[in-house]
């Protein structure tokens, strides 16, 4: 039976009604009326502490949100995902990234076949390769050891490994330099390899399909760059490896089958960091640390699968996000990590969330009745405080935020970490409680300046606090947000695992590319025609 459209369900109606009752309610009041709120509205799992008390909601709100989540059939959907059912209906694929971190003795089936042994076989091959590169046993064509590793990939084949490499740089082998080339703009490749010696450089061509225009263009350029210096086709075998599901295309490119690390169509690009797509990360941090990250992902999977919804971190984050997105009119959501190593985390989550939840039809192909995914953005604190926090504190937009911080620094220097964390705690407090005109006046500020210098408060945030950023904790954070996105997609009844919205631009670019270097008549709209004609003149 086709499920009812989300707008029709009674749980949603109850929440809309409830929303009206909260008009005018302030966080100041909620905290004053319940002195234990800050301790009560919190949950802890896998070493992650989530304080959600500084949100514009009450216990009743949360109860209603969890009823909405339950009514979406989430429990059955979780079971279906872990059972390898084809949840990605528009591509007829299973969605089994959880199998990538399953222990060796687990059993997870796709089409009646246990995929766990294959996952571990690839992990073992990856580990062997990484040890050879890290130890110097893997040599370049001229016998020199590898000092530079360049990952060429885009989208899910770039953002995940790049974010995780940056996040775990502290644990990386400093005898190796790493670069990530994604943009088809040649400047990306040129600047990335500028200081690298081809004799000491290894390229990982990372592409699930091995058909992606940007990646194959950069891969060909890399091969030409390498062969121009080494002058021998045989060098490709020592300087190129591939991560791909497409064995034929990899072989056609000239990469030896033994140097291909495979994965499977049931791993979506943006969910692939912990597959062979993470090869560059494994080279950087070593197989043991990589396995620690997998253990972290697995711990969060287990928590998500087994914890009651009211204590389930992904479910709680999803429910709170739904509250702002579906009922309070928020258009965006900010990720604010207070850790420099997480400087690419929001870019990574932007893809994870926006490509998964940026959908306008439901799983049955009907237009969705309400809002789907928010715009996701962010930067590390405290830099953001000196840039866009102005709007968060005093602007006219509602921007719910997730603050992420750690108790221990990986680089304990003087009092830097306490300063950082003082800002971390201060910001959520300032956002929530603001500063009234009376408080400003009491400081002797003249009347005319009070509107400028007061803070309305009532601006919501979640706080995630962990002991320190290590591979396992990163894994937990990644799985936390993966599952949050899954919960929200289930409530909106959308397919979180396809991305047809990226296709039209690709098709048009294929058509336009040959037109740019020809003078054939153009047959687009008048804007596109005029722009291409101008480009042709300027490039000439
Ligand atoms: C992610 C998307 C997309 C994909 C890239 C790269 O979920 O599918 O970002 O990862 O388009 O694709 P290839 O890995 O096939 O080159």
XYZ file of C-alpha atoms and ligand atoms in Angstrom:
556
model
C 0.000 0.000 0.000
C 1.265 3.458 -0.865
C 1.990 5.298 2.388
C 0.039 8.485 3.023
C 1.721 11.693 2.029
C 3.576 13.180 5.018
C 1.251 16.185 5.253
C -1.717 13.895 5.810
C -0.467 12.130 8.912
C -2.076 13.016 12.268
C 1.330 13.259 13.983
C 2.260 16.101 11.663
C -1.024 17.892 12.307
C -0.478 17.552 16.053
C 2.960 19.108 15.703
C 1.607 22.016 13.649
C -0.945 22.704 16.386
C 1.672 22.336 19.100
C 3.956 24.760 17.268
C 1.365 27.521 17.722
C 1.305 26.957 21.473
C 5.021 27.676 21.673
C 4.802 31.114 20.043
C 6.461 33.639 22.295
C 8.084 30.995 24.493
C 11.687 31.903 25.201
C 14.636 29.688 26.063
C 15.186 31.963 29.051
C 11.735 30.987 30.332
C 12.209 27.310 29.655
C 15.483 27.256 31.577
C 14.083 29.373 34.402
C 11.027 27.134 34.783
C 13.058 23.942 34.765
C 16.442 24.261 36.479
C 17.365 20.712 35.450
C 16.643 21.250 31.758
C 20.325 21.386 30.811
C 20.958 17.986 32.377
C 17.708 16.372 31.319
C 17.625 17.285 27.649
C 20.814 15.428 26.856
C 21.821 11.990 25.669
C 25.079 10.105 25.546
C 26.251 7.202 23.431
C 29.562 5.830 22.174
C 31.457 8.561 24.011
C 29.505 11.377 22.341
C 27.515 13.670 24.618
C 24.624 15.528 23.006
C 23.114 18.496 24.823
C 19.908 19.472 23.025
C 18.482 21.603 25.815
C 19.183 24.884 23.994
C 16.522 24.131 21.405
C 13.160 25.828 21.018
C 11.213 22.843 22.225
C 9.703 21.200 25.273
C 9.438 17.591 26.373
C 6.026 17.547 24.712
C 7.530 18.737 21.423
C 10.087 15.979 21.509
C 7.442 13.368 22.291
C 5.380 14.501 19.315
C 8.434 14.524 17.053
C 9.345 10.999 18.090
C 5.772 9.898 17.368
C 6.158 11.379 13.872
C 9.407 9.465 13.428
C 7.797 6.220 14.646
C 4.796 6.707 12.376
C 7.121 6.924 9.372
C 7.978 3.266 9.918
C 11.574 3.986 10.860
C 12.106 0.755 12.805
C 11.164 -1.325 9.793
C 13.281 0.858 7.516
C 16.334 0.391 9.737
C 15.809 -3.365 9.650
C 15.368 -3.204 5.874
C 18.607 -1.258 5.418
C 20.608 -3.678 7.559
C 18.964 -6.605 5.726
C 20.242 -5.313 2.381
C 16.808 -4.513 0.955
C 16.786 -2.344 -2.149
C 15.892 0.951 -0.485
C 17.361 2.913 -3.380
C 14.354 2.167 -5.530
C 15.024 4.540 -8.415
C 18.343 2.766 -9.032
C 17.172 -0.643 -7.772
C 20.074 -0.881 -5.320
C 20.633 -1.931 -1.760
C 21.964 0.665 0.639
C 24.492 -1.169 2.686
C 27.282 1.171 3.716
C 26.864 -0.376 7.181
C 28.386 -3.565 5.706
C 31.627 -1.651 5.090
C 32.276 -1.584 8.821
C 30.731 -4.894 9.797
C 33.034 -7.192 11.798
C 34.551 -10.203 10.032
C 32.123 -12.627 11.626
C 28.997 -10.635 10.730
C 26.669 -11.658 7.931
C 24.961 -9.120 5.687
C 23.335 -10.258 2.508
C 22.628 -8.601 -0.806
C 20.555 -10.741 -3.196
C 21.158 -13.759 -0.989
C 24.950 -13.316 -0.949
C 26.916 -12.481 2.197
C 28.994 -9.414 1.337
C 31.056 -9.256 4.548
C 33.836 -11.630 3.353
C 34.292 -9.500 0.191
C 34.449 -6.322 2.267
C 37.204 -7.781 4.430
C 39.081 -9.213 1.462
C 39.309 -5.694 -0.016
C 40.254 -4.198 3.354
C 43.056 -6.752 3.678
C 44.366 -5.957 0.180
C 44.186 -2.249 0.953
C 46.126 -2.801 4.179
C 48.821 -4.765 2.385
C 49.177 -2.064 -0.281
C 49.249 0.736 2.287
C 51.925 -0.996 4.347
C 54.065 -1.352 1.217
C 53.725 2.327 0.350
C 54.318 3.465 3.939
C 57.342 1.216 4.439
C 58.942 2.129 1.117
C 58.631 -1.434 -0.206
C 56.425 -0.098 -3.007
C 58.813 1.748 -5.283
C 58.289 4.058 -8.192
C 59.383 3.135 -11.723
C 62.931 4.360 -11.141
C 63.279 2.611 -7.788
C 62.652 5.679 -5.641
C 60.278 5.426 -2.712
C 56.886 7.123 -2.881
C 56.775 10.463 -1.089
C 53.627 12.017 -2.590
C 50.161 10.535 -2.877
C 47.541 12.258 -5.000
C 43.884 11.239 -4.841
C 42.057 12.106 -8.053
C 38.286 11.951 -7.602
C 35.274 14.209 -7.212
C 32.083 14.402 -5.143
C 31.803 11.308 -2.985
C 35.174 10.105 -4.285
C 36.847 13.250 -2.975
C 34.971 14.954 -0.151
C 34.890 11.973 2.227
C 38.548 10.937 1.996
C 39.699 14.545 1.896
C 37.644 15.529 4.952
C 38.824 12.447 6.860
C 42.474 12.958 5.848
C 42.296 16.530 7.155
C 40.431 15.432 10.290
C 43.006 12.740 11.097
C 46.114 14.512 9.842
C 47.479 14.382 13.382
C 47.771 10.592 12.983
C 49.214 10.671 9.459
C 52.666 9.656 8.227
C 54.550 12.940 7.883
C 57.080 11.373 5.526
C 54.360 11.427 2.888
C 52.658 14.414 1.312
C 49.045 14.193 0.219
C 47.032 16.118 -2.355
C 43.447 15.908 -3.550
C 42.605 16.844 -7.125
C 38.925 17.097 -7.963
C 38.153 20.101 -10.158
C 38.300 19.756 -13.941
C 39.902 23.206 -13.813
C 43.549 22.440 -14.691
C 44.701 24.807 -11.969
C 43.696 22.209 -9.404
C 46.001 19.574 -10.902
C 48.791 22.020 -11.737
C 48.947 23.536 -8.262
C 48.620 20.168 -6.518
C 51.617 18.546 -8.239
C 53.697 21.713 -8.627
C 56.272 20.687 -6.019
C 56.058 16.947 -6.587
C 58.653 14.810 -8.319
C 56.934 12.355 -10.709
C 59.423 9.651 -9.725
C 58.118 9.813 -6.154
C 54.433 10.383 -6.857
C 51.619 7.856 -6.698
C 48.168 8.627 -8.092
C 45.012 7.014 -6.757
C 42.312 7.343 -9.406
C 39.179 7.138 -7.332
C 35.951 6.767 -9.258
C 33.125 4.350 -8.599
C 32.000 4.413 -12.229
C 35.340 5.308 -13.829
C 33.367 7.384 -16.319
C 33.294 10.730 -14.493
C 34.455 13.464 -16.836
C 36.419 15.502 -14.303
C 38.197 12.511 -12.805
C 39.096 10.869 -16.091
C 40.300 14.200 -17.483
C 42.552 14.702 -14.462
C 43.684 11.066 -14.596
C 44.749 11.418 -18.240
C 46.585 14.632 -17.419
C 48.300 12.895 -14.514
C 49.382 10.028 -16.741
C 50.780 12.455 -19.327
C 52.593 14.381 -16.548
C 54.068 11.169 -15.206
C 55.067 9.733 -18.593
C 56.556 13.032 -19.761
C 59.065 12.675 -16.926
C 59.498 8.910 -16.861
C 59.178 8.231 -20.581
C 57.962 4.661 -20.293
C 54.397 3.286 -20.397
C 55.470 0.648 -17.878
C 55.696 3.422 -15.270
C 51.889 3.530 -15.065
C 51.892 0.253 -13.130
C 54.068 1.766 -10.402
C 52.504 5.222 -10.211
C 48.783 4.575 -10.699
C 46.278 2.563 -8.731
C 42.506 2.717 -9.015
C 39.527 2.569 -6.698
C 36.518 1.598 -8.761
C 33.686 -0.839 -9.361
C 34.424 -0.722 -13.115
C 37.194 -3.263 -13.734
C 37.026 -2.965 -17.540
C 37.430 0.796 -17.659
C 40.295 0.636 -15.165
C 42.092 -1.924 -17.344
C 41.405 0.157 -20.457
C 43.099 3.111 -18.751
C 46.200 0.957 -18.351
C 46.037 0.253 -14.624
C 46.847 -3.348 -13.723
C 43.938 -5.413 -12.357
C 46.034 -6.153 -9.270
C 46.164 -2.417 -8.578
C 42.412 -1.947 -8.592
C 40.583 -1.844 -5.274
C 36.930 -2.600 -5.784
C 33.702 -1.811 -4.073
C 30.061 -2.404 -4.885
C 26.996 -0.738 -6.337
C 25.318 -0.876 -2.914
C 27.752 1.787 -1.671
C 26.615 5.292 -2.612
C 29.373 7.812 -3.451
C 28.677 10.069 -0.474
C 28.491 7.007 1.801
C 31.757 5.491 0.546
C 34.464 7.007 2.765
C 34.926 3.711 4.611
C 35.126 1.603 1.435
C 38.214 1.450 -0.801
C 37.434 5.124 -1.498
C 39.244 5.674 1.804
C 42.463 4.189 0.376
C 44.293 7.514 0.459
C 43.259 7.923 4.084
C 44.527 4.443 4.905
C 47.879 5.265 3.300
C 48.028 8.400 5.447
C 47.029 6.984 8.841
C 47.833 3.294 8.364
C 45.550 0.243 8.439
C 45.281 0.055 12.235
C 43.992 3.605 12.584
C 41.665 3.048 9.632
C 40.232 0.011 11.410
C 39.753 2.130 14.536
C 37.669 4.499 12.414
C 35.628 1.536 11.146
C 35.078 0.429 14.746
C 33.773 3.910 15.541
C 31.360 3.794 12.620
C 30.244 0.347 13.713
C 29.654 1.463 17.298
C 27.319 4.199 16.072
C 25.574 1.739 13.706
C 24.883 -0.553 16.647
C 23.643 2.333 18.752
C 21.362 3.502 15.927
C 20.009 -0.008 15.354
C 19.328 -0.844 18.992
C 18.831 2.273 21.142
C 15.295 3.450 21.943
C 14.441 6.502 19.874
C 14.346 8.861 22.864
C 18.017 8.062 23.561
C 19.109 7.464 19.980
C 21.519 10.197 18.889
C 20.861 10.068 15.112
C 17.108 9.955 15.759
C 17.267 12.873 18.190
C 19.319 15.026 15.802
C 16.955 14.133 12.969
C 13.838 14.888 15.014
C 15.184 18.264 16.140
C 16.181 19.089 12.561
C 12.673 18.180 11.375
C 11.201 20.516 13.960
C 12.987 23.557 12.563
C 12.789 22.541 8.916
C 9.195 21.368 8.714
C 7.465 23.394 11.404
C 9.504 26.480 12.274
C 10.384 27.600 8.744
C 14.180 27.324 8.996
C 15.812 27.182 5.591
C 19.332 26.284 6.595
C 21.339 24.451 9.190
C 24.927 25.209 10.256
C 27.677 22.813 11.345
C 30.221 24.566 13.536
C 33.143 22.381 14.625
C 35.467 23.848 17.218
C 38.443 21.907 15.969
C 40.748 23.021 13.201
C 41.204 19.449 11.981
C 37.486 19.352 11.143
C 37.807 22.281 8.761
C 36.312 20.305 5.841
C 33.623 18.565 7.901
C 30.825 20.924 6.935
C 31.714 20.645 3.229
C 31.503 16.878 3.581
C 28.180 17.015 5.439
C 26.883 19.486 2.900
C 27.114 16.817 0.216
C 25.929 14.014 2.487
C 22.824 15.939 3.483
C 21.991 18.085 0.456
C 22.512 15.386 -2.171
C 20.519 12.932 -0.062
C 17.686 15.209 1.024
C 17.466 17.777 -1.778
C 14.478 16.028 -3.352
C 11.147 17.317 -4.603
C 9.319 14.038 -5.198
C 8.684 11.214 -2.765
C 9.635 7.571 -3.153
C 6.551 6.974 -5.254
C 7.387 9.875 -7.563
C 4.674 12.206 -6.237
C 5.525 15.830 -5.456
C 6.372 16.119 -1.767
C 3.755 17.878 0.282
C 6.103 20.019 2.363
C 9.725 20.924 2.855
C 12.604 18.493 2.418
C 16.285 18.985 3.225
C 17.766 22.258 4.451
C 20.755 24.133 3.074
C 23.754 22.864 5.044
C 26.740 25.080 5.593
C 29.385 25.994 8.137
C 32.994 26.690 8.981
C 35.140 25.907 11.978
C 34.830 28.152 15.007
C 36.297 30.472 16.123
C 36.933 31.836 12.641
C 33.219 31.917 11.948
C 32.701 34.091 15.014
C 34.666 36.846 13.301
C 32.760 36.401 10.074
C 29.172 35.159 9.798
C 28.123 34.751 13.471
C 26.851 38.323 13.329
C 23.876 37.033 11.343
C 23.404 34.108 13.732
C 23.209 36.454 16.725
C 21.391 39.476 15.371
C 20.111 38.666 11.867
C 16.546 37.951 10.845
C 17.002 34.304 9.886
C 16.453 31.234 12.030
C 19.603 29.096 11.692
C 19.734 26.029 13.926
C 23.357 25.031 14.592
C 25.297 21.967 15.672
C 28.375 22.855 17.708
C 31.024 20.107 17.885
C 33.869 20.289 20.401
C 36.430 18.155 22.213
C 37.687 18.166 25.787
C 41.309 17.488 24.840
C 43.448 19.128 22.223
C 45.692 17.111 19.923
C 48.152 19.993 20.140
C 48.125 21.159 23.766
C 49.895 24.493 23.636
C 49.575 26.976 26.487
C 45.960 27.868 27.167
C 44.827 27.709 23.522
C 42.413 24.884 24.096
C 40.653 26.438 27.066
C 40.364 29.655 25.063
C 38.861 27.744 22.168
C 36.418 25.910 24.382
C 35.506 29.032 26.331
C 34.323 30.419 23.009
C 32.530 27.159 22.235
C 30.497 27.336 25.456
C 30.052 31.112 25.260
C 28.563 31.050 21.778
C 25.747 28.596 22.460
C 24.946 30.500 25.652
C 24.911 33.848 23.858
C 22.752 32.458 21.061
C 20.266 30.943 23.488
C 19.948 33.678 26.084
C 21.118 36.825 24.346
C 21.369 40.129 26.167
C 18.303 42.251 26.841
C 18.026 46.019 26.329
C 17.832 46.351 30.138
C 21.068 44.465 30.572
C 22.688 46.649 27.946
C 21.340 49.799 29.625
C 22.701 48.624 32.980
C 26.160 48.723 31.416
C 25.698 52.439 30.791
C 25.113 52.151 27.060
C 23.193 55.203 25.755
C 19.559 54.605 24.714
C 20.242 55.208 21.014
C 22.759 52.367 20.925
C 20.759 49.812 22.854
C 18.942 48.293 19.836
C 22.294 47.720 18.150
C 23.968 46.249 21.170
C 21.265 43.986 22.523
C 20.897 40.333 21.537
C 17.473 38.737 21.162
C 18.685 35.225 22.073
C 16.317 32.316 21.540
C 18.562 31.008 18.787
C 18.777 27.241 18.911
C 21.769 24.948 18.952
C 22.837 21.412 19.714
C 26.157 20.787 21.424
C 28.145 17.640 20.743
C 31.042 17.083 23.109
C 33.579 14.237 22.963
C 36.874 13.586 24.669
C 39.131 14.108 21.682
C 39.252 13.780 17.936
C 40.631 10.345 17.089
C 39.813 7.903 14.266
C 37.066 6.148 16.226
C 35.419 9.435 17.185
C 35.494 10.634 13.588
C 33.854 7.359 12.563
C 31.133 7.892 15.155
C 30.470 11.423 13.948
C 30.257 10.312 10.313
C 27.807 7.496 11.099
C 25.821 9.824 13.360
C 25.118 12.191 10.483
C 24.673 9.415 7.896
C 21.906 7.932 10.017
C 20.413 11.323 10.838
C 19.986 11.920 7.101
C 18.435 8.462 6.739
C 15.893 9.147 9.489
C 14.869 12.451 7.942
C 14.579 10.900 4.478
C 12.344 8.205 5.967
C 10.047 10.795 7.550
C 9.871 12.784 4.299
C 9.356 9.523 2.381
C 12.072 10.432 -0.122
C 14.864 8.348 -1.641
C 17.973 9.587 0.170
C 20.272 7.481 -1.979
C 19.893 8.696 -5.562
C 21.010 12.003 -7.072
C 19.329 12.456 -10.431
C 19.542 16.205 -9.948
C 23.191 16.207 -11.032
C 22.490 14.669 -14.458
C 21.001 17.488 -16.526
C 23.986 19.783 -16.151
C 26.327 16.924 -17.139
C 24.294 16.193 -20.300
C 24.250 19.834 -21.320
C 27.990 20.202 -20.696
C 28.600 17.205 -22.986
C 26.631 18.941 -25.688
C 28.273 22.334 -25.166
C 31.905 21.145 -24.874
C 32.463 20.564 -28.619
C 30.631 23.784 -29.477
C 33.160 25.909 -27.610
C 36.005 25.165 -29.990
C 33.930 25.247 -33.188
C 32.147 28.091 -34.957
C 29.033 26.088 -35.744
C 25.693 27.856 -35.323
C 24.301 27.645 -31.796
C 20.827 26.471 -30.950
C 20.346 27.268 -27.268
C 18.313 29.996 -25.577
C 19.417 33.572 -26.319
C 21.320 33.941 -23.040
C 23.363 30.744 -23.462
C 23.992 31.506 -27.157
C 25.253 35.016 -26.363
C 27.498 33.816 -23.547
C 29.050 31.049 -25.659
C 29.636 33.466 -28.571
C 31.370 35.881 -26.221
C 33.483 33.044 -24.800
C 34.487 31.954 -28.313
C 35.641 35.513 -29.140
C 37.539 35.956 -25.864
C 39.309 32.599 -26.028
C 40.391 33.313 -29.595
C 27.618 10.817 -4.473
C 27.465 11.060 -5.882
C 28.617 11.775 -6.539
C 29.746 10.861 -6.983
C 30.654 11.639 -7.939
C 31.840 10.822 -8.392
O 26.843 10.210 -3.795
O 27.140 9.875 -6.505
O 29.140 12.804 -5.758
O 30.452 10.394 -5.879
O 29.914 12.041 -9.053
O 31.433 9.664 -9.055
P 32.461 8.561 -9.406
O 33.012 8.015 -8.141
O 31.697 7.532 -10.193
O 33.553 9.200 -10.232
